[in-house]
XYZ file of N, CA and C in Angstrom:
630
model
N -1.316 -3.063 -7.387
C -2.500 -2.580 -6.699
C -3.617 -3.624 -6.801
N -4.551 -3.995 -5.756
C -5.355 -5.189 -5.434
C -6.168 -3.861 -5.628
N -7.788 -3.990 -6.105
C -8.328 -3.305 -5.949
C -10.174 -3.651 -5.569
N -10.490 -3.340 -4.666
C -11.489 -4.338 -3.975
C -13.384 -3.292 -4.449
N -13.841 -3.802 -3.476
C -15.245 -3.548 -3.879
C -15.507 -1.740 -3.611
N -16.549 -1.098 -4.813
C -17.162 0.152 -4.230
C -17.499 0.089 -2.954
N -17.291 0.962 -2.468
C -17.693 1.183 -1.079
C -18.700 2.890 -1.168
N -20.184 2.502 -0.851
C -21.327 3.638 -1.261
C -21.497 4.244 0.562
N -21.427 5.580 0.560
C -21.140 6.151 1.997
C -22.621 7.029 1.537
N -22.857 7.646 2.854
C -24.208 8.343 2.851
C -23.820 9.473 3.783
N -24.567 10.636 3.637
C -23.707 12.010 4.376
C -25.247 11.738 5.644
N -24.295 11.639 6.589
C -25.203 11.299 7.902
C -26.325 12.887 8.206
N -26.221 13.561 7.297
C -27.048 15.400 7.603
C -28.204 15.128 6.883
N -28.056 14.290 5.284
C -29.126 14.859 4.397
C -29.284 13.634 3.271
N -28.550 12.372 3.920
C -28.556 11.074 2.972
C -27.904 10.945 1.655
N -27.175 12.061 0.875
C -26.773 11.750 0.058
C -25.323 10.999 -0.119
N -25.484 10.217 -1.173
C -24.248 8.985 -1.346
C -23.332 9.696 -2.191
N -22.004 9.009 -1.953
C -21.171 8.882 -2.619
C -20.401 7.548 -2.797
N -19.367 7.284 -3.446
C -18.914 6.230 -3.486
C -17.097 6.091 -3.622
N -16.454 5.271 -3.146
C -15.089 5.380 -3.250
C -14.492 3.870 -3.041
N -13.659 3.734 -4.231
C -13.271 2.266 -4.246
C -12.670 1.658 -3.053
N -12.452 0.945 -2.525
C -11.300 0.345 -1.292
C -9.836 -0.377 -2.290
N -9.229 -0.819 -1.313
C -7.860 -1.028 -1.960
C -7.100 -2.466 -1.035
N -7.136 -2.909 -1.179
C -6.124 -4.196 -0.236
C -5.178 -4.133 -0.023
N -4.617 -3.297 -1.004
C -3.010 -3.570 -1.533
C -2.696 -1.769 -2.209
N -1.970 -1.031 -2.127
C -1.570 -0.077 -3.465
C 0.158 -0.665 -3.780
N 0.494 0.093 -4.820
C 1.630 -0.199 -5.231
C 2.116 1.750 -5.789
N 3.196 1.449 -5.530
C 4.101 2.445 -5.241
C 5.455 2.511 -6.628
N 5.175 1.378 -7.208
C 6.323 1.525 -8.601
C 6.451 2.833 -9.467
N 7.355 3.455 -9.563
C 7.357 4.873 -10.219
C 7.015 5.912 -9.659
N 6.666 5.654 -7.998
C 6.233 6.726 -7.111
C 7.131 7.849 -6.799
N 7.065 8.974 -6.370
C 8.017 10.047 -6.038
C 7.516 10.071 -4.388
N 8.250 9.607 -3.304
C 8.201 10.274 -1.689
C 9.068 11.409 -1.593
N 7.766 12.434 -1.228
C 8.421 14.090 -0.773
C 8.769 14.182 0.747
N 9.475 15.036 1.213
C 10.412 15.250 2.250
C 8.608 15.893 3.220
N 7.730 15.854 2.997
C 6.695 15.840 4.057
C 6.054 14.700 4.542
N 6.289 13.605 3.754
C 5.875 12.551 4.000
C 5.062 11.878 3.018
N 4.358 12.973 2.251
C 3.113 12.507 1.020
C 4.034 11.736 -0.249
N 3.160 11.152 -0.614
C 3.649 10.242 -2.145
C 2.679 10.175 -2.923
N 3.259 10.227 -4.432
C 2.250 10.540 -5.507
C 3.057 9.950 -6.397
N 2.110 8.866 -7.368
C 2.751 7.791 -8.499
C 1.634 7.757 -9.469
N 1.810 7.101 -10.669
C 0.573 6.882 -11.478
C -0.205 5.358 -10.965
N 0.451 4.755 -9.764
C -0.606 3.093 -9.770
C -0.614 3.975 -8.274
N -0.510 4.685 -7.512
C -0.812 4.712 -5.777
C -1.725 6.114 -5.742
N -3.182 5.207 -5.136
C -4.321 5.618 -5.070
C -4.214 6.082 -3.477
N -4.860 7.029 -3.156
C -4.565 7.475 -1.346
C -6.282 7.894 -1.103
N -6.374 7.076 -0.695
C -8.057 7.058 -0.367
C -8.924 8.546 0.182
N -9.716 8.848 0.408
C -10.081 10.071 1.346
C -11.275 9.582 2.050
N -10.787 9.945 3.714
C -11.603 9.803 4.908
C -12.542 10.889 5.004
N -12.528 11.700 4.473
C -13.662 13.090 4.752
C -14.087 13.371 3.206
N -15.714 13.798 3.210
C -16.405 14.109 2.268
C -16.511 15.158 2.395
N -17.008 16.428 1.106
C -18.327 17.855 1.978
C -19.308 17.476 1.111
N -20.237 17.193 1.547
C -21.590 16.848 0.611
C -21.853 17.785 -0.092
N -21.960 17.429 -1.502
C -22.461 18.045 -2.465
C -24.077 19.083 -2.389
N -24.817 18.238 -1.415
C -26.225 18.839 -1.232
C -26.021 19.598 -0.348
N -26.038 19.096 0.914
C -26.138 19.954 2.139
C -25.001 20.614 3.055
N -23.720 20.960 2.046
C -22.463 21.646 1.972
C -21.791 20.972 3.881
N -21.990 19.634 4.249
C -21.858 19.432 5.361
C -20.358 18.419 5.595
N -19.714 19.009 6.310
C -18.390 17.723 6.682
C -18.799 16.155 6.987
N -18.398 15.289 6.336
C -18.405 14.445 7.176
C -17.376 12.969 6.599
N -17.147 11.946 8.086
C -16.275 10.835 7.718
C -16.980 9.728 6.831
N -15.823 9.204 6.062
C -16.231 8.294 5.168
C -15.346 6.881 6.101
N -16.763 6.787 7.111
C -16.188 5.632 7.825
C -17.383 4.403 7.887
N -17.055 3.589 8.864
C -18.245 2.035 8.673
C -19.557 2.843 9.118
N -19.030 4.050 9.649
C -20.954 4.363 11.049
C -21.476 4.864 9.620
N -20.819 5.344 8.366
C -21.632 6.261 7.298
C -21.483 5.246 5.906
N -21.048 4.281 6.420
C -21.166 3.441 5.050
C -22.475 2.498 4.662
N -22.866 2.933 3.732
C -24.452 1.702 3.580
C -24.555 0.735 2.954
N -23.846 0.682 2.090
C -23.779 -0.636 1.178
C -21.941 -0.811 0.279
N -21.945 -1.570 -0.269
C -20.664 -2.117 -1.380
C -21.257 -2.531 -2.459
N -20.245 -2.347 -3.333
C -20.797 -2.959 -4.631
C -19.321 -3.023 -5.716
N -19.464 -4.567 -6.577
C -18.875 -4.993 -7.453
C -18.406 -4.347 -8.489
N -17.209 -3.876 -9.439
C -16.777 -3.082 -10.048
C -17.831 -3.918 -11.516
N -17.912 -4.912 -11.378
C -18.308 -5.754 -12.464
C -20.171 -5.493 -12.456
N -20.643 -5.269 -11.135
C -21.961 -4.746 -11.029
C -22.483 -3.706 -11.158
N -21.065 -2.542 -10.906
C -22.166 -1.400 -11.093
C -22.049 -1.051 -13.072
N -23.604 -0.193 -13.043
C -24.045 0.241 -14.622
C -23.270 1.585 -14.904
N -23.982 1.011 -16.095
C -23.068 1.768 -17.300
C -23.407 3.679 -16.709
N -24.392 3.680 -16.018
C -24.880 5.151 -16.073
C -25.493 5.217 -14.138
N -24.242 5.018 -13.316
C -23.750 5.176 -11.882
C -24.897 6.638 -11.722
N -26.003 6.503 -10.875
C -26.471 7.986 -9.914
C -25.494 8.396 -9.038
N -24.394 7.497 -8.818
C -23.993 7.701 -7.425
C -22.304 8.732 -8.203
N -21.883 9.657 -7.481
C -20.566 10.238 -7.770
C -19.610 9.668 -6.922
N -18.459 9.778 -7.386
C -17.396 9.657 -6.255
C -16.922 10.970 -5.302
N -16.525 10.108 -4.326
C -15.639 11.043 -3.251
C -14.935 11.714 -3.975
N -14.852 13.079 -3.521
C -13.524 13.579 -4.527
C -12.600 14.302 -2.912
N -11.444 14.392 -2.937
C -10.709 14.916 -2.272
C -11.206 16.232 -1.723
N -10.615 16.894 -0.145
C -10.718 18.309 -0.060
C -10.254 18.931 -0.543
N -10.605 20.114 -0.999
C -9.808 21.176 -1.081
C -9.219 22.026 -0.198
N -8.237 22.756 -0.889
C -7.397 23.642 0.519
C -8.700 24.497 1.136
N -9.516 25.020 0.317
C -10.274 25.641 0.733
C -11.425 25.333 1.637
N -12.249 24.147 1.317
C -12.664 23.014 1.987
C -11.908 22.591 2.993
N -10.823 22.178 3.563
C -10.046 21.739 4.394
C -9.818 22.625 5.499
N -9.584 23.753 4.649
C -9.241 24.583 5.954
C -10.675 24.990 6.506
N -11.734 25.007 6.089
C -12.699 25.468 6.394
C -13.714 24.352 7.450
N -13.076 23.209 7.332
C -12.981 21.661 8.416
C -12.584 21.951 9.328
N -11.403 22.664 9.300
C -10.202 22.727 10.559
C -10.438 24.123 11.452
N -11.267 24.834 10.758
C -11.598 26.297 11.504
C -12.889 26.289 12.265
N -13.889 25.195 11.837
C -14.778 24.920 12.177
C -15.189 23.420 13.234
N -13.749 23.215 13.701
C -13.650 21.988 14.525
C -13.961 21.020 14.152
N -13.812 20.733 12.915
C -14.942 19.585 12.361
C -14.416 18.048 13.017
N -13.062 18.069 13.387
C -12.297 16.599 13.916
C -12.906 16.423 15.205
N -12.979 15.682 16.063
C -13.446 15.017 17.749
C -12.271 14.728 18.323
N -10.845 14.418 17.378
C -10.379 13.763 18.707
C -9.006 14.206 17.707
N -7.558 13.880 18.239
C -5.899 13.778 17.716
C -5.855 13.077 16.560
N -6.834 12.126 16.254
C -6.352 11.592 15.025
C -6.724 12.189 13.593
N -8.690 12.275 14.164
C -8.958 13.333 12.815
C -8.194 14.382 12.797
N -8.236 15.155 13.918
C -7.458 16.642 13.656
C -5.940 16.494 12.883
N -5.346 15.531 13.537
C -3.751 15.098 12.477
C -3.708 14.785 11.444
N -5.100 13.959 10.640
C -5.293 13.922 9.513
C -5.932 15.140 8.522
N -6.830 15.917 8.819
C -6.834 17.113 8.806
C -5.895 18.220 8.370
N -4.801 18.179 8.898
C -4.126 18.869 9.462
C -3.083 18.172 8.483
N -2.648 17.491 8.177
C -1.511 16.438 7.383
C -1.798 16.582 5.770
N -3.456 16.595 6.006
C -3.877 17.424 4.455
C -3.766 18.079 3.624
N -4.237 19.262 4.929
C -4.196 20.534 4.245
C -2.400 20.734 4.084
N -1.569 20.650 5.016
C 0.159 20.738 4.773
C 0.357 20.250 3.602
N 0.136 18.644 3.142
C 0.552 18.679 2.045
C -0.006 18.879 1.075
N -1.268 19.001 1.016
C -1.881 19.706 -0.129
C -1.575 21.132 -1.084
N -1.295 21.905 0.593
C -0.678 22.857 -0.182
C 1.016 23.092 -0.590
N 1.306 22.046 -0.057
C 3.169 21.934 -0.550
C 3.152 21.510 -2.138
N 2.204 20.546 -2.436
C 1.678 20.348 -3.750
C 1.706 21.154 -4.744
N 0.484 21.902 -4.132
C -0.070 22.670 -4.791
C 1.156 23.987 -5.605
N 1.921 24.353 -3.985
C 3.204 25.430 -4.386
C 4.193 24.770 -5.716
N 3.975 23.218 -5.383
C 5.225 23.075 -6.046
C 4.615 22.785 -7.453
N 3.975 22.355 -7.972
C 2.663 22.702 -9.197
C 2.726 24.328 -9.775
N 2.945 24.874 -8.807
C 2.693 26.468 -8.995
C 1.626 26.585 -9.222
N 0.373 26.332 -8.573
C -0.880 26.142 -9.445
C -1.497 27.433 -8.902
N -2.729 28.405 -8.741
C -2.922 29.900 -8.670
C -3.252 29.548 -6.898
N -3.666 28.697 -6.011
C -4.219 28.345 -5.138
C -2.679 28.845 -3.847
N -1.360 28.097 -4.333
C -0.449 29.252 -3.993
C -0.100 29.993 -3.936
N -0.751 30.817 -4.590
C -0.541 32.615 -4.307
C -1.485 33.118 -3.480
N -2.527 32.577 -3.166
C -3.438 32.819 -2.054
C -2.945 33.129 -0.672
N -2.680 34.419 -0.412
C -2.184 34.869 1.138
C -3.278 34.151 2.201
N -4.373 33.803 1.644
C -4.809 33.940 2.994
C -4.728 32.479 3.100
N -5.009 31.098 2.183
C -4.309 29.901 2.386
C -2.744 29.891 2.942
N -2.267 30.755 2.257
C -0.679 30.614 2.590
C -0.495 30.702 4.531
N -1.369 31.894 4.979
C -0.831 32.368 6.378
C -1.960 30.718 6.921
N -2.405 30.589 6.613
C -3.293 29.389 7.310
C -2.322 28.199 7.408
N -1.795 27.999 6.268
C -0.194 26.801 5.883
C 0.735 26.793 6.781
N 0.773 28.396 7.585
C 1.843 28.204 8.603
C 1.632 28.193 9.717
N 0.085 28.552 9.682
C -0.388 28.422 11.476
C -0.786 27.052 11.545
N -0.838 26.389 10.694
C -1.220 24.759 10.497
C 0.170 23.864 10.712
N 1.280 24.521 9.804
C 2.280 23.838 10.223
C 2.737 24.027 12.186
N 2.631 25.154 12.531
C 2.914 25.440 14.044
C 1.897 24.099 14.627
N 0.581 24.266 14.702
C 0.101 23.098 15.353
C -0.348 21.912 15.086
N 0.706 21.522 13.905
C 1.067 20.144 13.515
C 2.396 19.720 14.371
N 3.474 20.597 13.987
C 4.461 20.780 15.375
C 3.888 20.250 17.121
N 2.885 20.957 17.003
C 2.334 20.883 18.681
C 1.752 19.383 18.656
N 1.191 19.045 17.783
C 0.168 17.752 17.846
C 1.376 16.427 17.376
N 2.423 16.953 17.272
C 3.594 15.592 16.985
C 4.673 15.650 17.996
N 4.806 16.482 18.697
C 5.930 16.973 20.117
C 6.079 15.536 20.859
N 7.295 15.226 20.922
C 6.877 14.065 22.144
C 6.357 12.647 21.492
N 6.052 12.526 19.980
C 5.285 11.574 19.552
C 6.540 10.466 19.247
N 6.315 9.621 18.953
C 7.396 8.529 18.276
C 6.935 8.523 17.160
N 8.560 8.261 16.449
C 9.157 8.552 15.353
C 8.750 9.682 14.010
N 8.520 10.600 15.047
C 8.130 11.584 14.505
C 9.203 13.004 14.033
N 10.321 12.714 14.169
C 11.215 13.383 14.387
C 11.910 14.042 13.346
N 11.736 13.277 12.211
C 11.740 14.026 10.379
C 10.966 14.682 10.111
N 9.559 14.574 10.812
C 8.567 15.371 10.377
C 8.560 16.473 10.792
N 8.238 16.455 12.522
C 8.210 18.029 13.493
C 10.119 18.638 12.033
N 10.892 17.957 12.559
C 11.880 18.773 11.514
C 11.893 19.357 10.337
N 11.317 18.928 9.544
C 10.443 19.180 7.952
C 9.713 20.032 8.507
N 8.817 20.411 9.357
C 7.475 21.535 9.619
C 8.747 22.591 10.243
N 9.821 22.744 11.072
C 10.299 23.953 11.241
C 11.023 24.418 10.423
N 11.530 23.166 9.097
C 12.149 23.787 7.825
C 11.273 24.555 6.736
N 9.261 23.924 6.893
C 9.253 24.780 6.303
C 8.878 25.975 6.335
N 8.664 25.995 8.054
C 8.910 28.265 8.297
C 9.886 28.527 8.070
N 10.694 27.915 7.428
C 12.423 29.023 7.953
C 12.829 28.896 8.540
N 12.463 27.897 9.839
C 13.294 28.222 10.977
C 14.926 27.036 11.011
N 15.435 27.517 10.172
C 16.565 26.287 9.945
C 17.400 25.483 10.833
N 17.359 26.197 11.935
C 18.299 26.056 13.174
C 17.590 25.117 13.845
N 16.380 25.527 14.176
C 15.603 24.630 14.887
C 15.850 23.140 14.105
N 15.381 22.763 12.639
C 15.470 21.788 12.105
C 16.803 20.962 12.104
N 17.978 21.582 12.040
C 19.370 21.337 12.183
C 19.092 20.409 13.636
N 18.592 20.947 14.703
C 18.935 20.641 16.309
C 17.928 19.318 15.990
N 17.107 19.148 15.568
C 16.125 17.899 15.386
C 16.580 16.605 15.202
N 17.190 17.261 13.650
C 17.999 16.199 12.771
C 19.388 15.451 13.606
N 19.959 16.481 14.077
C 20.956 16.008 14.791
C 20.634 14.845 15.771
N 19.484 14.829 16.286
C 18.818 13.455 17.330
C 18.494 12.461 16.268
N 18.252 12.604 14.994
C 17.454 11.166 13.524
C 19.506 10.837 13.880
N 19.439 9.383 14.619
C 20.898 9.232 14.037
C 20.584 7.460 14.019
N 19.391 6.857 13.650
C 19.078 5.819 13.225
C 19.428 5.642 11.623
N 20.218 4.305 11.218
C 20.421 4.023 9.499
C 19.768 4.488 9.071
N 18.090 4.095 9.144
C 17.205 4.145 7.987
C 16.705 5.511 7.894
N 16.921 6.745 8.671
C 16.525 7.890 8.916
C 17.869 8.910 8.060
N 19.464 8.096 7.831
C 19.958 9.087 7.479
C 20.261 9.701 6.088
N 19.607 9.079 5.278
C 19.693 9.747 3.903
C 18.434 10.668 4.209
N 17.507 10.679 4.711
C 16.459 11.815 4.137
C 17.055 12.881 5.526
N 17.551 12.281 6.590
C 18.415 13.727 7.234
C 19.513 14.578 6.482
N 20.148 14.065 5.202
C 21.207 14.373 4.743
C 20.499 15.457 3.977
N 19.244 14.548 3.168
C 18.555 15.672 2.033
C 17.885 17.099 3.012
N 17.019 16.834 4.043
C 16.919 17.612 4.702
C 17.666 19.301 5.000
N 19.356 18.503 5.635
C 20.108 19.399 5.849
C 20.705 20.137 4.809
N 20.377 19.581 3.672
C 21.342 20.206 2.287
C 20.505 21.464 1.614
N 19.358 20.657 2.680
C 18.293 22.099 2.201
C 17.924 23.256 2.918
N 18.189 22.951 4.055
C 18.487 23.627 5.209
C 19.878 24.746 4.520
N 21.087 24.096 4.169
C 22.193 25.139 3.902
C 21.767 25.505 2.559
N 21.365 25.302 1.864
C 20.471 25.987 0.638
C 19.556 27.227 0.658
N 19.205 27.248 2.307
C 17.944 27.868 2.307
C 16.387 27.959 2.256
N 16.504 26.669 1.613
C 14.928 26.094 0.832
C 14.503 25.406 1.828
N 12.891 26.643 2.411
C 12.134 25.859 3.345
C 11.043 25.327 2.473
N 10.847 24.496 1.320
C 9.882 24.192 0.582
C 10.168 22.440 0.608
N 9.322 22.228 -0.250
C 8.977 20.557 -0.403
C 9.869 20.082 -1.387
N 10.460 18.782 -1.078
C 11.376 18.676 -1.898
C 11.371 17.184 -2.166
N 11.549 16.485 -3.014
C 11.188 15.233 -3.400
C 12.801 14.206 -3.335
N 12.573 13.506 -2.353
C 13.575 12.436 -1.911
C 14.324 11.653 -2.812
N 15.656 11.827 -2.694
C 16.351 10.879 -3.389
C 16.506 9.680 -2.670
N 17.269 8.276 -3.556
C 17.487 7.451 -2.425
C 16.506 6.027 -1.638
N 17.684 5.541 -1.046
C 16.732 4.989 -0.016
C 15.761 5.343 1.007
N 14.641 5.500 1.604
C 13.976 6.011 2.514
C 13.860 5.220 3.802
């Protein structure tokens, strides 16, 4: 992992900063890739594009139009005013996505790519945030128009398959997989389908080559 300068963002509603390192490079050694696409290691850092301001409880991107300054890991003091970005929450997230907070296919897919694996995470953690019915029914109306927003897309075709495995709908995912008949696509079609005849529409962490 290369790890580059603070990067200090400002919430375009009410001015308050936050801050979040940049990265050149991550590294992936000892990483686990899950069958949704997300990866989680002790050296691979996954940045976050969306804030909710701490002050003025407001959405917003952590992009160049909201960034104000950088600063040196070696410069900043011992006693930082500034906090870091911290990730959404499911609760936060979904509350982005109900409230239109994206403009265009990409925020909304990122959005939307979030909250899915956040809460596949979260289930597989068992942490109390999965037992939440009303996150849970949101998880699947999110997976349906993650489905809709990848239809037709390139090389998207493990994924839309992974989102109808994880309603249940096994058949559908079977008919998907059957089109992944590229090398590098067929070990995680194999894991896929084994889970498919298993039953298990949940998240499942990849063996293998990817």
């Amino acid at each position: 992992m290369i790890i580059g300068p603070l990067l200090i963002f400002s919430c375009p509603h009410c001015h308050t900063s936050v801050m979040q390192a940049s990265h050149s490079s991550n590294n992936d050694i000892g990483a686990v890739y899950y069958s949704d696409g997300s990866l989680r290691g002790p050296m691979y850092v996954k940045g976050n594009k969306v804030a909710l301001c701490a002050k003025c409880a407001s959405f917003y991107w952590l992009n160049k139009d909201n960034q104000v300054a950088s600063i040196d890991w070696e410069d900043l003091p011992d006693e930082c005013p500034v906090p870091f970005a911290q990730a959404l929450s499911l609760s936060a997230c979904k509350q982005a996505l109900e409230s239109s907070f994206f403009q265009n296919r990409e925020e909304e897919l990122y959005l939307r790519n979030h909250y899915w694996q956040l809460f596949n995470h979260t289930r597989r953690l068992k942490q109390p945030d999965a037992n939440n019915k009303s996150l849970f029914a949101f998880w699947e109306q999110n997976c349906r128009a993650l489905i809709q927003l990848q239809v037709n897309q390139a090389h998207s075709t493990l994924i839309v398959a992974e989102l109808h495995r994880n309603l249940g709908a096994f058949d559908n995912c079977r008919r998907l997989l059957s089109t992944a008949n590229s090398k590098d696509q067929a070990c995680i079609r194999e894991q896929l389908l084994q889970a498919c005849d298993a039953g298990n529409r949940y998240q499942i962490a990849l063996q293998g080559p990817r």
